[in-house]
Short mmCIF file of C-alpha atoms and ligand atoms in Angstrom, two decimals:
data_model
loop_
_atom_site.label_atom_id
_atom_site.label_comp_id
_atom_site.label_asym_id
_atom_site.label_seq_id
_atom_site.Cartn_x
_atom_site.Cartn_y
_atom_site.Cartn_z
CA UNK A 9 10.38 4.90 -11.78
CA UNK A 10 9.28 6.50 -15.06
CA UNK A 11 9.89 10.21 -15.52
CA UNK A 12 7.42 12.43 -13.71
CA UNK A 13 6.86 15.71 -15.51
CA UNK A 14 5.43 17.95 -12.73
CA UNK A 15 7.75 20.31 -10.88
CA UNK A 16 7.77 20.26 -7.04
CA UNK A 17 6.80 23.96 -7.13
CA UNK A 18 3.45 23.01 -8.73
CA UNK A 19 0.69 23.73 -6.16
CA UNK A 20 -0.85 20.29 -6.79
CA UNK A 21 2.50 18.45 -6.81
CA UNK A 22 1.75 15.96 -4.00
CA UNK A 23 -1.60 15.02 -5.46
CA UNK A 24 -0.15 14.68 -8.99
CA UNK A 25 2.70 12.57 -7.65
CA UNK A 26 0.32 10.14 -5.93
CA UNK A 27 -1.58 9.78 -9.21
CA UNK A 28 1.72 9.07 -10.97
CA UNK A 29 2.60 6.36 -8.43
CA UNK A 30 -0.80 4.75 -8.94
CA UNK A 31 -0.55 4.94 -12.75
CA UNK A 32 2.76 3.10 -12.56
CA UNK A 33 1.35 0.56 -10.10
CA UNK A 34 -1.56 -0.04 -12.49
CA UNK A 35 0.88 -0.66 -15.36
CA UNK A 36 2.73 -3.22 -13.22
CA UNK A 37 -0.56 -5.04 -12.53
CA UNK A 38 -0.68 -4.17 -8.82
CA UNK A 39 -4.11 -2.54 -8.76
CA UNK A 40 -7.73 -3.62 -8.96
CA UNK A 41 -9.78 -2.35 -11.92
CA UNK A 42 -11.64 0.09 -9.67
CA UNK A 43 -8.55 1.26 -7.76
CA UNK A 44 -8.35 4.65 -9.45
CA UNK A 45 -12.06 5.27 -8.86
CA UNK A 46 -11.53 4.50 -5.17
CA UNK A 47 -8.53 6.85 -5.14
CA UNK A 48 -10.59 9.60 -6.79
CA UNK A 49 -13.21 9.31 -4.07
CA UNK A 50 -10.46 9.57 -1.49
CA UNK A 51 -8.97 12.61 -3.26
CA UNK A 52 -12.33 14.41 -3.12
CA UNK A 53 -12.55 13.93 0.64
CA UNK A 54 -8.89 14.86 1.06
CA UNK A 55 -9.55 18.12 -0.80
CA UNK A 56 -12.31 18.96 1.69
CA UNK A 57 -10.11 17.98 4.63
CA UNK A 58 -7.39 20.31 3.32
CA UNK A 59 -4.87 17.58 2.34
CA UNK A 60 -3.47 17.59 5.87
CA UNK A 61 -3.56 15.48 9.01
CA UNK A 62 -6.31 17.05 11.08
CA UNK A 63 -6.30 16.91 14.90
CA UNK A 64 -8.84 14.11 15.24
CA UNK A 65 -6.87 12.02 12.73
CA UNK A 66 -3.67 12.47 14.73
CA UNK A 67 -5.54 11.51 17.90
CA UNK A 68 -6.77 8.32 16.19
CA UNK A 69 -3.25 7.65 14.86
CA UNK A 70 -1.77 7.87 18.37
CA UNK A 71 -4.40 5.50 19.74
CA UNK A 72 -3.80 3.14 16.84
CA UNK A 73 -0.07 3.15 17.54
CA UNK A 74 -0.67 2.47 21.23
CA UNK A 75 -2.85 -0.55 20.43
CA UNK A 76 -0.40 -1.87 17.82
CA UNK A 77 2.54 -1.54 20.24
CA UNK A 78 0.64 -3.27 23.05
CA UNK A 79 -0.86 -6.04 20.93
CA UNK A 80 0.01 -9.71 21.37
CA UNK A 81 -0.18 -10.50 17.67
CA UNK A 82 -0.36 -7.30 15.61
CA UNK A 83 -0.61 -7.53 11.82
CA UNK A 84 -0.64 -5.04 8.95
CA UNK A 85 -2.95 -5.96 6.07
CA UNK A 86 -2.31 -4.28 2.71
CA UNK A 87 -4.22 -4.16 -0.56
CA UNK A 88 -3.19 -2.81 -3.98
CA UNK A 89 -3.64 0.95 -3.37
CA UNK A 90 -2.04 0.77 0.08
CA UNK A 91 0.98 -1.19 -1.15
CA UNK A 92 1.57 1.32 -3.95
CA UNK A 93 1.13 4.46 -1.85
CA UNK A 94 2.44 3.42 1.55
CA UNK A 95 4.21 0.06 1.15
CA UNK A 96 7.63 1.31 2.20
CA UNK A 97 6.57 3.05 5.43
CA UNK A 98 4.25 0.18 6.38
CA UNK A 99 7.13 -2.28 5.95
CA UNK A 100 9.23 -0.05 8.22
CA UNK A 101 6.36 -0.02 10.75
CA UNK A 102 6.08 -3.83 10.57
CA UNK A 103 9.80 -4.06 11.25
CA UNK A 104 9.50 -1.72 14.26
CA UNK A 105 6.55 -3.71 15.60
CA UNK A 106 8.23 -7.00 14.73
CA UNK A 107 5.00 -8.15 13.12
CA UNK A 108 4.05 -9.64 9.74
CA UNK A 109 2.57 -7.71 6.84
CA UNK A 110 -0.07 -9.63 4.88
CA UNK A 111 -1.14 -8.94 1.32
CA UNK A 112 -4.90 -9.35 1.39
CA UNK A 113 -6.83 -8.00 -1.55
CA UNK A 114 -10.51 -7.67 -2.24
CA UNK A 115 -10.30 -8.41 -5.98
CA UNK A 116 -8.05 -11.44 -5.58
CA UNK A 117 -6.24 -12.97 -8.55
CA UNK A 118 -3.09 -15.12 -8.25
CA UNK A 119 -1.27 -12.77 -10.66
CA UNK A 120 -2.02 -9.60 -8.65
CA UNK A 121 -1.07 -11.37 -5.42
CA UNK A 122 2.31 -12.32 -6.88
CA UNK A 123 3.04 -8.82 -8.26
CA UNK A 124 2.19 -7.23 -4.88
CA UNK A 125 4.26 -9.77 -2.92
CA UNK A 126 7.24 -9.21 -5.27
CA UNK A 127 6.90 -5.44 -4.92
CA UNK A 128 7.02 -5.66 -1.10
CA UNK A 129 9.94 -8.12 -1.19
CA UNK A 130 11.88 -5.64 -3.37
CA UNK A 131 11.27 -2.74 -0.97
CA UNK A 132 12.16 -4.95 1.98
CA UNK A 133 15.53 -5.87 0.47
CA UNK A 134 16.24 -2.30 -0.67
CA UNK A 135 15.76 -1.11 2.94
CA UNK A 136 17.52 -4.08 4.55
CA UNK A 137 14.44 -4.91 6.64
CA UNK A 138 13.60 -8.20 8.27
CA UNK A 139 9.83 -8.57 7.96
CA UNK A 140 7.67 -11.61 7.33
CA UNK A 141 5.55 -10.97 4.23
CA UNK A 142 2.45 -13.18 4.20
CA UNK A 143 -0.28 -13.83 1.67
CA UNK A 144 1.25 -16.29 -0.79
CA UNK A 145 -0.28 -19.35 0.87
CA UNK A 146 -3.57 -18.56 2.61
CA UNK A 147 -4.52 -21.35 5.00
CA UNK A 148 -7.48 -19.87 6.90
CA UNK A 149 -10.78 -18.10 6.25
CA UNK A 150 -12.43 -15.08 7.84
CA UNK A 151 -15.72 -16.44 9.24
CA UNK A 152 -18.89 -14.93 7.78
CA UNK A 153 -17.46 -14.10 4.34
CA UNK A 154 -18.01 -16.01 1.11
CA UNK A 155 -15.58 -16.61 -1.75
CA UNK A 156 -11.93 -15.59 -2.22
CA UNK A 157 -12.20 -12.43 -0.11
CA UNK A 158 -12.45 -14.65 3.00
CA UNK A 159 -8.97 -16.09 2.41
CA UNK A 160 -6.22 -15.14 4.87
CA UNK A 161 -3.17 -16.55 6.64
CA UNK A 162 -3.53 -18.31 9.98
CA UNK A 163 -0.29 -16.85 11.37
CA UNK A 164 -1.21 -13.35 10.17
CA UNK A 165 -4.70 -11.88 9.93
CA UNK A 166 -6.53 -14.90 11.39
CA UNK A 167 -4.57 -15.01 14.67
CA UNK A 168 -4.11 -11.26 15.11
CA UNK A 169 -5.64 -9.37 18.02
CA UNK A 170 -4.94 -5.92 16.54
CA UNK A 171 -5.05 -5.34 12.77
CA UNK A 172 -4.16 -2.24 10.78
CA UNK A 173 -6.21 -2.53 7.60
CA UNK A 174 -6.25 0.61 5.42
CA UNK A 175 -8.92 1.15 2.71
CA UNK A 176 -10.88 -1.92 3.79
CA UNK A 177 -14.18 -3.11 2.39
CA UNK A 178 -17.15 -2.66 4.77
CA UNK A 179 -18.14 -6.33 4.87
CA UNK A 180 -14.67 -7.54 5.67
CA UNK A 181 -14.24 -4.85 8.29
CA UNK A 182 -17.46 -6.04 9.98
CA UNK A 183 -16.27 -9.66 9.82
CA UNK A 184 -12.91 -8.77 11.42
CA UNK A 185 -14.64 -6.83 14.22
CA UNK A 186 -16.95 -9.84 14.74
CA UNK A 187 -13.83 -11.99 15.26
CA UNK A 188 -13.11 -9.82 18.33
CA UNK A 189 -10.15 -7.95 16.86
CA UNK A 190 -9.25 -4.31 17.36
CA UNK A 191 -9.63 -3.13 13.78
CA UNK A 192 -7.73 0.02 12.80
CA UNK A 193 -9.18 1.50 9.63
CA UNK A 194 -7.68 4.23 7.43
CA UNK A 195 -10.31 5.90 5.25
CA UNK A 196 -10.62 9.47 4.01
CA UNK A 197 -14.38 9.02 3.87
CA UNK A 198 -15.75 9.34 7.43
CA UNK A 199 -19.15 8.14 6.16
CA UNK A 200 -17.98 4.79 4.75
CA UNK A 201 -19.23 1.57 6.32
CA UNK A 202 -15.66 0.61 7.24
CA UNK A 203 -15.10 3.99 8.91
CA UNK A 204 -18.24 3.52 10.99
CA UNK A 205 -17.56 -0.15 11.81
CA UNK A 206 -13.86 0.01 12.69
CA UNK A 207 -12.63 0.14 16.28
CA UNK A 208 -10.31 3.08 15.50
CA UNK A 209 -10.78 4.98 12.25
CA UNK A 210 -8.08 7.32 11.02
CA UNK A 211 -9.69 9.81 8.62
CA UNK A 212 -6.51 10.69 6.74
CA UNK A 213 -4.62 9.84 3.57
CA UNK A 214 -2.89 6.45 3.81
CA UNK A 215 0.66 7.61 2.94
CA UNK A 216 0.44 10.43 5.52
CA UNK A 217 -0.84 7.93 8.12
CA UNK A 218 1.96 5.45 7.44
CA UNK A 219 4.56 8.23 7.80
CA UNK A 220 2.95 9.52 11.02
CA UNK A 221 2.96 6.01 12.52
CA UNK A 222 6.67 5.58 11.74
CA UNK A 223 7.64 9.11 12.84
CA UNK A 224 5.74 8.85 16.14
CA UNK A 225 6.82 5.31 16.96
CA UNK A 226 9.68 6.16 19.35
CA UNK A 227 8.05 9.22 20.90
CA UNK A 228 4.80 7.39 21.60
CA UNK A 229 3.92 7.74 25.27
CA UNK A 230 3.48 4.50 27.18
CA UNK A 231 0.08 5.53 28.53
CA UNK A 232 -2.65 7.46 26.75
CA UNK A 233 -4.32 9.83 29.18
CA UNK A 234 -7.25 10.71 26.93
CA UNK A 235 -10.15 8.38 26.11
CA UNK A 236 -11.02 7.48 22.53
CA UNK A 237 -14.53 7.21 21.09
CA UNK A 238 -14.65 6.34 17.39
CA UNK A 239 -18.12 7.86 16.81
CA UNK A 240 -17.09 11.15 18.40
CA UNK A 241 -13.89 11.17 16.37
CA UNK A 242 -15.83 10.60 13.12
CA UNK A 243 -18.18 13.45 14.03
CA UNK A 244 -15.14 15.70 14.56
CA UNK A 245 -13.87 14.81 11.07
CA UNK A 246 -17.29 15.65 9.59
CA UNK A 247 -17.38 18.90 11.58
CA UNK A 248 -13.99 19.82 10.11
CA UNK A 249 -15.31 19.12 6.57
CA UNK A 250 -18.46 21.19 7.25
CA UNK A 251 -16.44 24.10 8.55
CA UNK A 252 -13.99 24.02 5.66
CA UNK A 253 -16.92 23.99 3.20
CA UNK A 254 -18.27 27.13 4.88
CA UNK A 255 -14.80 28.74 4.66
CA UNK A 256 -14.44 27.69 1.01
CA UNK A 257 -17.89 29.04 0.08
CA UNK A 258 -17.07 32.43 1.66
CA UNK A 259 -14.25 33.01 -0.85
CA UNK A 260 -16.61 32.64 -3.84
CA UNK A 261 -18.38 35.94 -4.65
O1 LIG B 1 -6.53 -4.02 -3.95
P1 LIG B 1 -7.93 -4.50 -3.67
O2 LIG B 1 -8.36 -5.58 -4.61
O3 LIG B 1 -8.13 -4.92 -2.23
O4 LIG B 1 -8.93 -3.26 -3.93
C1 LIG B 1 -8.72 -2.04 -3.28
C2 LIG B 1 -9.89 -1.05 -3.49
C3 LIG B 1 -9.51 0.26 -2.80
C4 LIG B 1 -10.09 -0.83 -4.98
C5 LIG B 1 -11.16 -1.67 -2.88
O5 LIG B 1 -10.93 -1.99 -1.53
C6 LIG B 1 -12.36 -0.76 -3.01
O6 LIG B 1 -13.13 -0.81 -3.96
O7 LIG B 1 -12.49 0.10 -2.00
P2 LIG B 1 -13.75 1.10 -1.83
O8 LIG B 1 -14.94 0.34 -1.37
O9 LIG B 1 -13.88 1.99 -3.02
O10 LIG B 1 -13.26 1.97 -0.61
C7 LIG B 1 -12.07 2.66 -0.62
C8 LIG B 1 -12.16 3.75 0.45
O11 LIG B 1 -10.84 4.25 0.63
C9 LIG B 1 -13.05 4.94 0.03
O12 LIG B 1 -13.90 5.27 1.11
C10 LIG B 1 -12.06 6.08 -0.24
O13 LIG B 1 -12.56 7.32 0.18
C11 LIG B 1 -10.86 5.68 0.60
N1 LIG B 1 -9.57 6.07 0.03
C12 LIG B 1 -9.19 6.05 -1.27
N2 LIG B 1 -7.91 6.43 -1.40
C13 LIG B 1 -7.45 6.69 -0.15
C14 LIG B 1 -8.52 6.45 0.77
N3 LIG B 1 -8.36 6.61 2.10
C15 LIG B 1 -7.13 6.98 2.55
N4 LIG B 1 -6.08 7.22 1.72
C16 LIG B 1 -6.19 7.08 0.38
N5 LIG B 1 -5.15 7.31 -0.42
#
């Protein structure tokens, strides 16, 4: 990794570090042209959320983990931003779940696909993990979508019953739900179409979510004794944002 100038004592260190990771990923050709714009939108919401995992996000994370652990064919789908920010923890999660990870990008080019697949292979070997990394040879299509964004792998996304798909496009999210899958979305924007369409939406930053999923994997209770309603959970995230805006405005004279 190239030298990163900010000191860990800097109050915005975490945020600056994520930007640094994405700048490097962009230089390697991992990201879509609009990836940094998407990240900036996420950053704005994260600022309002307080750059922390809020209670409703942890509740959604625990439900997501429960569904992933009890799935017949779970799969983790990753795009450019997700691979750069959370690739390592999501590979660890795939290894724990014994499921494949599939590179599936919205702005698909053969070159980006190859760079992302190589990046994941490198992390996999560095960590000594045994995970099937899919995406190189798509052999199925997501019904209801046109063009290259419909491409997927039959043994991965197509056949999955539960899919973890962070930072997903609204159309594709709808198409995956229409296939009857439990679709676990990660999106800092509780108002996005994906957030509203997903079966379980985790309103949290993707690298925090990936770490929480790995850290809670062993401790996860076998039965969840509280019900989960995605609409209610999204309203709780918006309520948190509203309340923090009121708190923030009270400190300005
Ligand atoms: O790699 P590709 O080709 O699949 O493209 C990936 C992007 C993200 C560029 C593409 O899917 C895209 O344009 O996404 P959108 O429609 O801008 O949506 C991205 C959503 O993710 C927005 O609602 C952001 O608020 C949210 N977001 C951005 N960064 C993060 C995030 N959510 C969680 N963690 C983040 N780090």
